[in-house]
Amino acid sequence: MEVSVGSSGCASFRITVHADRKLEYQVGCTTGSEYYFVNLERGKFQSELDSVQLEQIQQLFQWVKPEKLASAYAVNWTDAAMVWLGAEYGDSKVLRIKDYGGRAT
């Protein structure tokens, strides 16, 4: 299972959890494909989850029942951030959700 969560705008971030327990975290303002802190320092980090943490994420993902989620959600006001949730799981199943306002996913 691989899960990515990201947001738009200057205060952007992306978290990717890989099946091998590796964790990538990018934070800051985006300029193309680069991620920067507000002070223009690059903000890309790596870590590793332990087995229990990865199992908790997998259980939560199964509990959510990804096949029943809509492909897009939105709040009813403007000037909100866009959040994307992406996951590759099971036998080549792919989940992509666009969430304007970040309230649904």
PDB file of N, CA and C in Angstrom:
ATOM      1  N   MET A   1       0.840  -1.176   0.000  1.00  0.00           N
ATOM      2  CA  MET A   1       0.000   0.000   0.000  1.00  0.00           C
ATOM      3  C   MET A   1       0.881   1.234   0.000  1.00  0.00           C
ATOM      4  N   GLU A   2       0.524   2.202  -0.812  1.00  0.00           N
ATOM      5  CA  GLU A   2       1.210   3.489  -0.823  1.00  0.00           C
ATOM      6  C   GLU A   2       0.142   4.568  -0.734  1.00  0.00           C
ATOM      7  N   VAL A   3       0.296   5.479   0.219  1.00  0.00           N
ATOM      8  CA  VAL A   3      -0.690   6.533   0.441  1.00  0.00           C
ATOM      9  C   VAL A   3      -0.001   7.879   0.364  1.00  0.00           C
ATOM     10  N   SER A   4      -0.591   8.826  -0.371  1.00  0.00           N
ATOM     11  CA  SER A   4      -0.079  10.192  -0.453  1.00  0.00           C
ATOM     12  C   SER A   4      -1.189  11.158  -0.094  1.00  0.00           C
ATOM     13  N   VAL A   5      -0.831  12.166   0.671  1.00  0.00           N
ATOM     14  CA  VAL A   5      -1.753  13.255   0.998  1.00  0.00           C
ATOM     15  C   VAL A   5      -1.024  14.542   0.701  1.00  0.00           C
ATOM     16  N   GLY A   6      -1.671  15.464   0.028  1.00  0.00           N
ATOM     17  CA  GLY A   6      -1.033  16.734  -0.291  1.00  0.00           C
ATOM     18  C   GLY A   6      -2.035  17.855  -0.289  1.00  0.00           C
ATOM     19  N   SER A   7      -1.551  19.084  -0.218  1.00  0.00           N
ATOM     20  CA  SER A   7      -2.417  20.259  -0.245  1.00  0.00           C
ATOM     21  C   SER A   7      -1.857  21.280  -1.212  1.00  0.00           C
ATOM     22  N   SER A   8      -2.712  22.234  -1.589  1.00  0.00           N
ATOM     23  CA  SER A   8      -2.297  23.265  -2.532  1.00  0.00           C
ATOM     24  C   SER A   8      -2.000  24.563  -1.804  1.00  0.00           C
ATOM     25  N   GLY A   9      -1.470  25.517  -2.548  1.00  0.00           N
ATOM     26  CA  GLY A   9      -1.195  26.830  -1.981  1.00  0.00           C
ATOM     27  C   GLY A   9       0.209  26.920  -1.450  1.00  0.00           C
ATOM     28  N   CYS A  10       0.540  28.077  -0.919  1.00  0.00           N
ATOM     29  CA  CYS A  10       1.896  28.307  -0.438  1.00  0.00           C
ATOM     30  C   CYS A  10       2.234  27.420   0.751  1.00  0.00           C
ATOM     31  N   ALA A  11       1.304  27.220   1.647  1.00  0.00           N
ATOM     32  CA  ALA A  11       1.551  26.339   2.791  1.00  0.00           C
ATOM     33  C   ALA A  11       1.189  24.921   2.376  1.00  0.00           C
ATOM     34  N   SER A  12       2.009  24.335   1.530  1.00  0.00           N
ATOM     35  CA  SER A  12       1.695  23.026   0.984  1.00  0.00           C
ATOM     36  C   SER A  12       2.534  21.939   1.647  1.00  0.00           C
ATOM     37  N   PHE A  13       2.021  20.727   1.552  1.00  0.00           N
ATOM     38  CA  PHE A  13       2.759  19.594   2.086  1.00  0.00           C
ATOM     39  C   PHE A  13       2.375  18.341   1.317  1.00  0.00           C
ATOM     40  N   ARG A  14       3.218  17.331   1.434  1.00  0.00           N
ATOM     41  CA  ARG A  14       2.942  16.032   0.840  1.00  0.00           C
ATOM     42  C   ARG A  14       3.551  14.988   1.752  1.00  0.00           C
ATOM     43  N   ILE A  15       2.743  14.012   2.116  1.00  0.00           N
ATOM     44  CA  ILE A  15       3.209  12.898   2.940  1.00  0.00           C
ATOM     45  C   ILE A  15       2.965  11.628   2.147  1.00  0.00           C
ATOM     46  N   THR A  16       3.996  10.809   2.001  1.00  0.00           N
ATOM     47  CA  THR A  16       3.862   9.545   1.290  1.00  0.00           C
ATOM     48  C   THR A  16       4.327   8.425   2.211  1.00  0.00           C
ATOM     49  N   VAL A  17       3.458   7.423   2.387  1.00  0.00           N
ATOM     50  CA  VAL A  17       3.775   6.237   3.180  1.00  0.00           C
ATOM     51  C   VAL A  17       3.892   5.075   2.210  1.00  0.00           C
ATOM     52  N   HIS A  18       5.051   4.438   2.176  1.00  0.00           N
ATOM     53  CA  HIS A  18       5.305   3.316   1.280  1.00  0.00           C
ATOM     54  C   HIS A  18       5.084   1.993   2.022  1.00  0.00           C
ATOM     55  N   ALA A  19       4.821   0.942   1.256  1.00  0.00           N
ATOM     56  CA  ALA A  19       4.570  -0.377   1.834  1.00  0.00           C
ATOM     57  C   ALA A  19       5.767  -0.908   2.623  1.00  0.00           C
ATOM     58  N   ASP A  20       6.971  -0.445   2.293  1.00  0.00           N
ATOM     59  CA  ASP A  20       8.167  -0.900   3.010  1.00  0.00           C
ATOM     60  C   ASP A  20       8.422  -0.089   4.291  1.00  0.00           C
ATOM     61  N   ARG A  21       7.415   0.685   4.738  1.00  0.00           N
ATOM     62  CA  ARG A  21       7.417   1.492   5.962  1.00  0.00           C
ATOM     63  C   ARG A  21       8.201   2.794   5.823  1.00  0.00           C
ATOM     64  N   LYS A  22       8.737   3.080   4.649  1.00  0.00           N
ATOM     65  CA  LYS A  22       9.428   4.354   4.435  1.00  0.00           C
ATOM     66  C   LYS A  22       8.389   5.470   4.371  1.00  0.00           C
ATOM     67  N   LEU A  23       8.760   6.620   4.906  1.00  0.00           N
ATOM     68  CA  LEU A  23       7.886   7.781   4.962  1.00  0.00           C
ATOM     69  C   LEU A  23       8.627   8.967   4.378  1.00  0.00           C
ATOM     70  N   GLU A  24       7.998   9.667   3.427  1.00  0.00           N
ATOM     71  CA  GLU A  24       8.566  10.878   2.845  1.00  0.00           C
ATOM     72  C   GLU A  24       7.646  12.033   3.195  1.00  0.00           C
ATOM     73  N   TYR A  25       8.236  13.160   3.578  1.00  0.00           N
ATOM     74  CA  TYR A  25       7.458  14.332   3.974  1.00  0.00           C
ATOM     75  C   TYR A  25       8.092  15.555   3.336  1.00  0.00           C
ATOM     76  N   GLN A  26       7.292  16.267   2.536  1.00  0.00           N
ATOM     77  CA  GLN A  26       7.756  17.482   1.880  1.00  0.00           C
ATOM     78  C   GLN A  26       6.845  18.611   2.336  1.00  0.00           C
ATOM     79  N   VAL A  27       7.438  19.729   2.703  1.00  0.00           N
ATOM     80  CA  VAL A  27       6.627  20.829   3.221  1.00  0.00           C
ATOM     81  C   VAL A  27       7.157  22.171   2.744  1.00  0.00           C
ATOM     82  N   GLY A  28       6.262  23.134   2.586  1.00  0.00           N
ATOM     83  CA  GLY A  28       6.660  24.481   2.223  1.00  0.00           C
ATOM     84  C   GLY A  28       5.881  25.016   1.049  1.00  0.00           C
ATOM     85  N   CYS A  29       6.418  26.026   0.425  1.00  0.00           N
ATOM     86  CA  CYS A  29       5.810  26.609  -0.767  1.00  0.00           C
ATOM     87  C   CYS A  29       6.283  25.825  -1.973  1.00  0.00           C
ATOM     88  N   THR A  30       5.403  25.629  -2.942  1.00  0.00           N
ATOM     89  CA  THR A  30       5.803  24.892  -4.130  1.00  0.00           C
ATOM     90  C   THR A  30       6.235  25.843  -5.229  1.00  0.00           C
ATOM     91  N   THR A  31       7.266  25.451  -5.928  1.00  0.00           N
ATOM     92  CA  THR A  31       7.730  26.143  -7.122  1.00  0.00           C
ATOM     93  C   THR A  31       8.031  25.042  -8.123  1.00  0.00           C
ATOM     94  N   GLY A  32       7.098  24.769  -9.010  1.00  0.00           N
ATOM     95  CA  GLY A  32       7.253  23.626  -9.897  1.00  0.00           C
ATOM     96  C   GLY A  32       7.151  22.354  -9.083  1.00  0.00           C
ATOM     97  N   SER A  33       8.143  21.488  -9.185  1.00  0.00           N
ATOM     98  CA  SER A  33       8.118  20.242  -8.431  1.00  0.00           C
ATOM     99  C   SER A  33       8.959  20.325  -7.165  1.00  0.00           C
ATOM    100  N   GLU A  34       9.506  21.493  -6.863  1.00  0.00           N
ATOM    101  CA  GLU A  34      10.335  21.660  -5.671  1.00  0.00           C
ATOM    102  C   GLU A  34       9.495  22.142  -4.492  1.00  0.00           C
ATOM    103  N   TYR A  35       9.870  21.756  -3.321  1.00  0.00           N
ATOM    104  CA  TYR A  35       9.191  22.180  -2.103  1.00  0.00           C
ATOM    105  C   TYR A  35      10.148  23.030  -1.277  1.00  0.00           C
ATOM    106  N   TYR A  36       9.678  24.165  -0.791  1.00  0.00           N
ATOM    107  CA  TYR A  36      10.501  25.083  -0.026  1.00  0.00           C
ATOM    108  C   TYR A  36       9.763  25.525   1.226  1.00  0.00           C
ATOM    109  N   PHE A  37      10.507  25.770   2.296  1.00  0.00           N
ATOM    110  CA  PHE A  37       9.940  26.456   3.443  1.00  0.00           C
ATOM    111  C   PHE A  37       9.692  27.898   3.039  1.00  0.00           C
ATOM    112  N   VAL A  38       8.940  28.621   3.828  1.00  0.00           N
ATOM    113  CA  VAL A  38       8.639  30.013   3.525  1.00  0.00           C
ATOM    114  C   VAL A  38       9.927  30.823   3.390  1.00  0.00           C
ATOM    115  N   ASN A  39      10.973  30.475   4.135  1.00  0.00           N
ATOM    116  CA  ASN A  39      12.243  31.203   4.042  1.00  0.00           C
ATOM    117  C   ASN A  39      13.131  30.673   2.907  1.00  0.00           C
ATOM    118  N   LEU A  40      12.542  29.937   1.965  1.00  0.00           N
ATOM    119  CA  LEU A  40      13.196  29.386   0.776  1.00  0.00           C
ATOM    120  C   LEU A  40      14.166  28.238   1.059  1.00  0.00           C
ATOM    121  N   GLU A  41      14.163  27.717   2.267  1.00  0.00           N
ATOM    122  CA  GLU A  41      14.957  26.525   2.573  1.00  0.00           C
ATOM    123  C   GLU A  41      14.171  25.300   2.113  1.00  0.00           C
ATOM    124  N   ARG A  42      14.865  24.364   1.475  1.00  0.00           N
ATOM    125  CA  ARG A  42      14.179  23.153   1.030  1.00  0.00           C
ATOM    126  C   ARG A  42      13.669  22.370   2.238  1.00  0.00           C
ATOM    127  N   GLY A  43      12.510  21.746   2.072  1.00  0.00           N
ATOM    128  CA  GLY A  43      11.918  20.989   3.171  1.00  0.00           C
ATOM    129  C   GLY A  43      11.471  19.616   2.751  1.00  0.00           C
ATOM    130  N   LYS A  44      12.410  18.708   2.610  1.00  0.00           N
ATOM    131  CA  LYS A  44      12.103  17.343   2.205  1.00  0.00           C
ATOM    132  C   LYS A  44      12.746  16.403   3.226  1.00  0.00           C
ATOM    133  N   PHE A  45      11.933  15.549   3.834  1.00  0.00           N
ATOM    134  CA  PHE A  45      12.415  14.715   4.933  1.00  0.00           C
ATOM    135  C   PHE A  45      12.045  13.261   4.685  1.00  0.00           C
ATOM    136  N   GLN A  46      12.768  12.365   5.338  1.00  0.00           N
ATOM    137  CA  GLN A  46      12.482  10.934   5.259  1.00  0.00           C
ATOM    138  C   GLN A  46      12.532  10.350   6.648  1.00  0.00           C
ATOM    139  N   SER A  47      11.732   9.329   6.837  1.00  0.00           N
ATOM    140  CA  SER A  47      11.708   8.628   8.112  1.00  0.00           C
ATOM    141  C   SER A  47      11.232   7.203   7.841  1.00  0.00           C
ATOM    142  N   GLU A  48      11.000   6.469   8.894  1.00  0.00           N
ATOM    143  CA  GLU A  48      10.491   5.108   8.745  1.00  0.00           C
ATOM    144  C   GLU A  48       9.502   4.837   9.857  1.00  0.00           C
ATOM    145  N   LEU A  49       8.364   4.257   9.500  1.00  0.00           N
ATOM    146  CA  LEU A  49       7.359   3.864  10.485  1.00  0.00           C
ATOM    147  C   LEU A  49       7.748   2.517  11.073  1.00  0.00           C
ATOM    148  N   ASP A  50       7.351   2.260  12.311  1.00  0.00           N
ATOM    149  CA  ASP A  50       7.553   0.912  12.822  1.00  0.00           C
ATOM    150  C   ASP A  50       6.374   0.042  12.360  1.00  0.00           C
ATOM    151  N   SER A  51       6.448  -1.249  12.582  1.00  0.00           N
ATOM    152  CA  SER A  51       5.442  -2.190  12.089  1.00  0.00           C
ATOM    153  C   SER A  51       4.052  -1.880  12.634  1.00  0.00           C
ATOM    154  N   VAL A  52       3.969  -1.490  13.898  1.00  0.00           N
ATOM    155  CA  VAL A  52       2.682  -1.177  14.525  1.00  0.00           C
ATOM    156  C   VAL A  52       2.042   0.042  13.873  1.00  0.00           C
ATOM    157  N   GLN A  53       2.825   1.084  13.619  1.00  0.00           N
ATOM    158  CA  GLN A  53       2.290   2.292  12.988  1.00  0.00           C
ATOM    159  C   GLN A  53       1.759   1.990  11.588  1.00  0.00           C
ATOM    160  N   LEU A  54       2.506   1.207  10.800  1.00  0.00           N
ATOM    161  CA  LEU A  54       2.054   0.861   9.464  1.00  0.00           C
ATOM    162  C   LEU A  54       0.774   0.035   9.533  1.00  0.00           C
ATOM    163  N   GLU A  55       0.697  -0.894  10.453  1.00  0.00           N
ATOM    164  CA  GLU A  55      -0.505  -1.717  10.629  1.00  0.00           C
ATOM    165  C   GLU A  55      -1.711  -0.842  10.993  1.00  0.00           C
ATOM    166  N   GLN A  56      -1.509   0.167  11.835  1.00  0.00           N
ATOM    167  CA  GLN A  56      -2.603   1.070  12.204  1.00  0.00           C
ATOM    168  C   GLN A  56      -3.112   1.851  10.994  1.00  0.00           C
ATOM    169  N   ILE A  57      -2.207   2.311  10.148  1.00  0.00           N
ATOM    170  CA  ILE A  57      -2.607   3.026   8.932  1.00  0.00           C
ATOM    171  C   ILE A  57      -3.376   2.091   8.000  1.00  0.00           C
ATOM    172  N   GLN A  58      -2.901   0.870   7.840  1.00  0.00           N
ATOM    173  CA  GLN A  58      -3.583  -0.088   6.976  1.00  0.00           C
ATOM    174  C   GLN A  58      -4.979  -0.418   7.505  1.00  0.00           C
ATOM    175  N   GLN A  59      -5.117  -0.599   8.811  1.00  0.00           N
ATOM    176  CA  GLN A  59      -6.423  -0.882   9.397  1.00  0.00           C
ATOM    177  C   GLN A  59      -7.377   0.295   9.226  1.00  0.00           C
ATOM    178  N   LEU A  60      -6.885   1.503   9.415  1.00  0.00           N
ATOM    179  CA  LEU A  60      -7.717   2.693   9.225  1.00  0.00           C
ATOM    180  C   LEU A  60      -8.185   2.783   7.779  1.00  0.00           C
ATOM    181  N   PHE A  61      -7.298   2.515   6.850  1.00  0.00           N
ATOM    182  CA  PHE A  61      -7.627   2.566   5.435  1.00  0.00           C
ATOM    183  C   PHE A  61      -8.717   1.552   5.102  1.00  0.00           C
ATOM    184  N   GLN A  62      -8.623   0.339   5.652  1.00  0.00           N
ATOM    185  CA  GLN A  62      -9.648  -0.676   5.417  1.00  0.00           C
ATOM    186  C   GLN A  62     -10.970  -0.278   6.068  1.00  0.00           C
ATOM    187  N   TRP A  63     -10.927   0.325   7.240  1.00  0.00           N
ATOM    188  CA  TRP A  63     -12.123   0.754   7.953  1.00  0.00           C
ATOM    189  C   TRP A  63     -12.879   1.823   7.171  1.00  0.00           C
ATOM    190  N   VAL A  64     -12.142   2.709   6.496  1.00  0.00           N
ATOM    191  CA  VAL A  64     -12.740   3.787   5.717  1.00  0.00           C
ATOM    192  C   VAL A  64     -13.508   3.232   4.509  1.00  0.00           C
ATOM    193  N   LYS A  65     -13.154   2.049   4.036  1.00  0.00           N
ATOM    194  CA  LYS A  65     -13.756   1.440   2.852  1.00  0.00           C
ATOM    195  C   LYS A  65     -13.572   2.341   1.624  1.00  0.00           C
ATOM    196  N   PRO A  66     -12.365   2.395   1.105  1.00  0.00           N
ATOM    197  CA  PRO A  66     -12.032   3.330   0.027  1.00  0.00           C
ATOM    198  C   PRO A  66     -12.912   3.199  -1.211  1.00  0.00           C
ATOM    199  N   GLU A  67     -13.406   2.008  -1.506  1.00  0.00           N
ATOM    200  CA  GLU A  67     -14.243   1.832  -2.696  1.00  0.00           C
ATOM    201  C   GLU A  67     -15.593   2.551  -2.578  1.00  0.00           C
ATOM    202  N   LYS A  68     -15.983   2.951  -1.369  1.00  0.00           N
ATOM    203  CA  LYS A  68     -17.251   3.656  -1.174  1.00  0.00           C
ATOM    204  C   LYS A  68     -17.099   5.179  -1.133  1.00  0.00           C
ATOM    205  N   LEU A  69     -15.862   5.672  -1.221  1.00  0.00           N
ATOM    206  CA  LEU A  69     -15.633   7.113  -1.179  1.00  0.00           C
ATOM    207  C   LEU A  69     -15.891   7.744  -2.542  1.00  0.00           C
ATOM    208  N   ALA A  70     -16.353   8.978  -2.531  1.00  0.00           N
ATOM    209  CA  ALA A  70     -16.539   9.734  -3.775  1.00  0.00           C
ATOM    210  C   ALA A  70     -15.176  10.170  -4.311  1.00  0.00           C
ATOM    211  N   SER A  71     -15.120  10.544  -5.574  1.00  0.00           N
ATOM    212  CA  SER A  71     -13.853  10.983  -6.158  1.00  0.00           C
ATOM    213  C   SER A  71     -13.585  12.466  -5.891  1.00  0.00           C
ATOM    214  N   ALA A  72     -14.615  13.202  -5.411  1.00  0.00           N
ATOM    215  CA  ALA A  72     -14.433  14.623  -5.113  1.00  0.00           C
ATOM    216  C   ALA A  72     -15.387  15.063  -4.005  1.00  0.00           C
ATOM    217  N   TYR A  73     -14.893  15.964  -3.174  1.00  0.00           N
ATOM    218  CA  TYR A  73     -15.671  16.584  -2.097  1.00  0.00           C
ATOM    219  C   TYR A  73     -15.391  18.077  -2.135  1.00  0.00           C
ATOM    220  N   ALA A  74     -16.335  18.880  -1.609  1.00  0.00           N
ATOM    221  CA  ALA A  74     -16.110  20.331  -1.588  1.00  0.00           C
ATOM    222  C   ALA A  74     -16.930  20.977  -0.476  1.00  0.00           C
ATOM    223  N   VAL A  75     -16.352  21.996   0.152  1.00  0.00           N
ATOM    224  CA  VAL A  75     -17.086  22.818   1.103  1.00  0.00           C
ATOM    225  C   VAL A  75     -17.901  23.839   0.310  1.00  0.00           C
ATOM    226  N   ASN A  76     -18.850  24.492   0.960  1.00  0.00           N
ATOM    227  CA  ASN A  76     -19.714  25.430   0.237  1.00  0.00           C
ATOM    228  C   ASN A  76     -19.279  26.881   0.409  1.00  0.00           C
ATOM    229  N   TRP A  77     -17.995  27.119   0.615  1.00  0.00           N
ATOM    230  CA  TRP A  77     -17.455  28.479   0.649  1.00  0.00           C
ATOM    231  C   TRP A  77     -16.214  28.531  -0.234  1.00  0.00           C
ATOM    232  N   THR A  78     -15.764  29.735  -0.519  1.00  0.00           N
ATOM    233  CA  THR A  78     -14.611  29.892  -1.408  1.00  0.00           C
ATOM    234  C   THR A  78     -13.351  30.197  -0.602  1.00  0.00           C
ATOM    235  N   ASP A  79     -12.236  30.236  -1.295  1.00  0.00           N
ATOM    236  CA  ASP A  79     -10.933  30.556  -0.720  1.00  0.00           C
ATOM    237  C   ASP A  79     -10.451  29.493   0.263  1.00  0.00           C
ATOM    238  N   ALA A  80     -10.747  28.250  -0.036  1.00  0.00           N
ATOM    239  CA  ALA A  80     -10.295  27.133   0.791  1.00  0.00           C
ATOM    240  C   ALA A  80      -9.153  26.415   0.070  1.00  0.00           C
ATOM    241  N   ALA A  81      -8.400  25.658   0.811  1.00  0.00           N
ATOM    242  CA  ALA A  81      -7.294  24.890   0.224  1.00  0.00           C
ATOM    243  C   ALA A  81      -7.826  23.630  -0.448  1.00  0.00           C
ATOM    244  N   MET A  82      -7.101  23.169  -1.446  1.00  0.00           N
ATOM    245  CA  MET A  82      -7.427  21.915  -2.110  1.00  0.00           C
ATOM    246  C   MET A  82      -6.537  20.834  -1.518  1.00  0.00           C
ATOM    247  N   VAL A  83      -7.126  19.689  -1.199  1.00  0.00           N
ATOM    248  CA  VAL A  83      -6.384  18.555  -0.656  1.00  0.00           C
ATOM    249  C   VAL A  83      -6.597  17.373  -1.591  1.00  0.00           C
ATOM    250  N   TRP A  84      -5.528  16.644  -1.869  1.00  0.00           N
ATOM    251  CA  TRP A  84      -5.618  15.440  -2.680  1.00  0.00           C
ATOM    252  C   TRP A  84      -5.213  14.248  -1.823  1.00  0.00           C
ATOM    253  N   LEU A  85      -5.951  13.171  -1.951  1.00  0.00           N
ATOM    254  CA  LEU A  85      -5.607  11.916  -1.301  1.00  0.00           C
ATOM    255  C   LEU A  85      -5.465  10.888  -2.401  1.00  0.00           C
ATOM    256  N   GLY A  86      -4.344  10.209  -2.413  1.00  0.00           N
ATOM    257  CA  GLY A  86      -4.110   9.161  -3.399  1.00  0.00           C
ATOM    258  C   GLY A  86      -3.601   7.920  -2.705  1.00  0.00           C
ATOM    259  N   ALA A  87      -4.036   6.770  -3.176  1.00  0.00           N
ATOM    260  CA  ALA A  87      -3.569   5.523  -2.588  1.00  0.00           C
ATOM    261  C   ALA A  87      -3.536   4.442  -3.654  1.00  0.00           C
ATOM    262  N   GLU A  88      -2.533   3.613  -3.575  1.00  0.00           N
ATOM    263  CA  GLU A  88      -2.440   2.411  -4.385  1.00  0.00           C
ATOM    264  C   GLU A  88      -2.448   1.259  -3.398  1.00  0.00           C
ATOM    265  N   TYR A  89      -3.406   0.341  -3.569  1.00  0.00           N
ATOM    266  CA  TYR A  89      -3.576  -0.711  -2.573  1.00  0.00           C
ATOM    267  C   TYR A  89      -4.120  -1.967  -3.250  1.00  0.00           C
ATOM    268  N   GLY A  90      -4.124  -3.069  -2.503  1.00  0.00           N
ATOM    269  CA  GLY A  90      -4.679  -4.317  -3.021  1.00  0.00           C
ATOM    270  C   GLY A  90      -4.003  -4.745  -4.299  1.00  0.00           C
ATOM    271  N   ASP A  91      -4.795  -5.350  -5.166  1.00  0.00           N
ATOM    272  CA  ASP A  91      -4.298  -5.829  -6.461  1.00  0.00           C
ATOM    273  C   ASP A  91      -4.412  -4.722  -7.498  1.00  0.00           C
ATOM    274  N   SER A  92      -3.479  -3.791  -7.463  1.00  0.00           N
ATOM    275  CA  SER A  92      -3.405  -2.679  -8.425  1.00  0.00           C
ATOM    276  C   SER A  92      -4.609  -1.749  -8.381  1.00  0.00           C
ATOM    277  N   LYS A  93      -5.249  -1.610  -7.229  1.00  0.00           N
ATOM    278  CA  LYS A  93      -6.347  -0.663  -7.091  1.00  0.00           C
ATOM    279  C   LYS A  93      -5.773   0.715  -6.801  1.00  0.00           C
ATOM    280  N   VAL A  94      -6.405   1.748  -7.365  1.00  0.00           N
ATOM    281  CA  VAL A  94      -5.938   3.118  -7.209  1.00  0.00           C
ATOM    282  C   VAL A  94      -7.096   3.978  -6.725  1.00  0.00           C
ATOM    283  N   LEU A  95      -6.832   4.808  -5.736  1.00  0.00           N
ATOM    284  CA  LEU A  95      -7.813   5.741  -5.201  1.00  0.00           C
ATOM    285  C   LEU A  95      -7.282   7.150  -5.378  1.00  0.00           C
ATOM    286  N   ARG A  96      -8.073   8.046  -5.956  1.00  0.00           N
ATOM    287  CA  ARG A  96      -7.708   9.451  -6.104  1.00  0.00           C
ATOM    288  C   ARG A  96      -8.912  10.284  -5.684  1.00  0.00           C
ATOM    289  N   ILE A  97      -8.741  11.147  -4.692  1.00  0.00           N
ATOM    290  CA  ILE A  97      -9.828  11.993  -4.204  1.00  0.00           C
ATOM    291  C   ILE A  97      -9.365  13.441  -4.187  1.00  0.00           C
ATOM    292  N   LYS A  98     -10.206  14.339  -4.708  1.00  0.00           N
ATOM    293  CA  LYS A  98      -9.967  15.778  -4.669  1.00  0.00           C
ATOM    294  C   LYS A  98     -10.914  16.335  -3.613  1.00  0.00           C
ATOM    295  N   ASP A  99     -10.379  17.075  -2.643  1.00  0.00           N
ATOM    296  CA  ASP A  99     -11.183  17.571  -1.523  1.00  0.00           C
ATOM    297  C   ASP A  99     -10.950  19.082  -1.355  1.00  0.00           C
ATOM    298  N   TYR A 100     -11.846  19.888  -1.921  1.00  0.00           N
ATOM    299  CA  TYR A 100     -11.759  21.341  -1.799  1.00  0.00           C
ATOM    300  C   TYR A 100     -12.241  21.728  -0.400  1.00  0.00           C
ATOM    301  N   GLY A 101     -11.344  22.195   0.430  1.00  0.00           N
ATOM    302  CA  GLY A 101     -11.660  22.564   1.807  1.00  0.00           C
ATOM    303  C   GLY A 101     -11.064  21.603   2.828  1.00  0.00           C
ATOM    304  N   GLY A 102     -10.695  20.408   2.393  1.00  0.00           N
ATOM    305  CA  GLY A 102     -10.019  19.460   3.280  1.00  0.00           C
ATOM    306  C   GLY A 102     -10.843  18.957   4.438  1.00  0.00           C
ATOM    307  N   ARG A 103     -12.153  18.913   4.301  1.00  0.00           N
ATOM    308  CA  ARG A 103     -13.000  18.493   5.397  1.00  0.00           C
ATOM    309  C   ARG A 103     -13.456  17.040   5.286  1.00  0.00           C
ATOM    310  N   ALA A 104     -13.457  16.493   4.080  1.00  0.00           N
ATOM    311  CA  ALA A 104     -14.036  15.172   3.881  1.00  0.00           C
ATOM    312  C   ALA A 104     -13.026  14.044   4.102  1.00  0.00           C
ATOM    313  N   THR A 105     -11.833  14.195   3.545  1.00  0.00           N
ATOM    314  CA  THR A 105     -10.890  13.076   3.601  1.00  0.00           C
ATOM    315  C   THR A 105      -9.935  13.223   4.762  1.00  0.00           C
TER     316      THR A 105
END
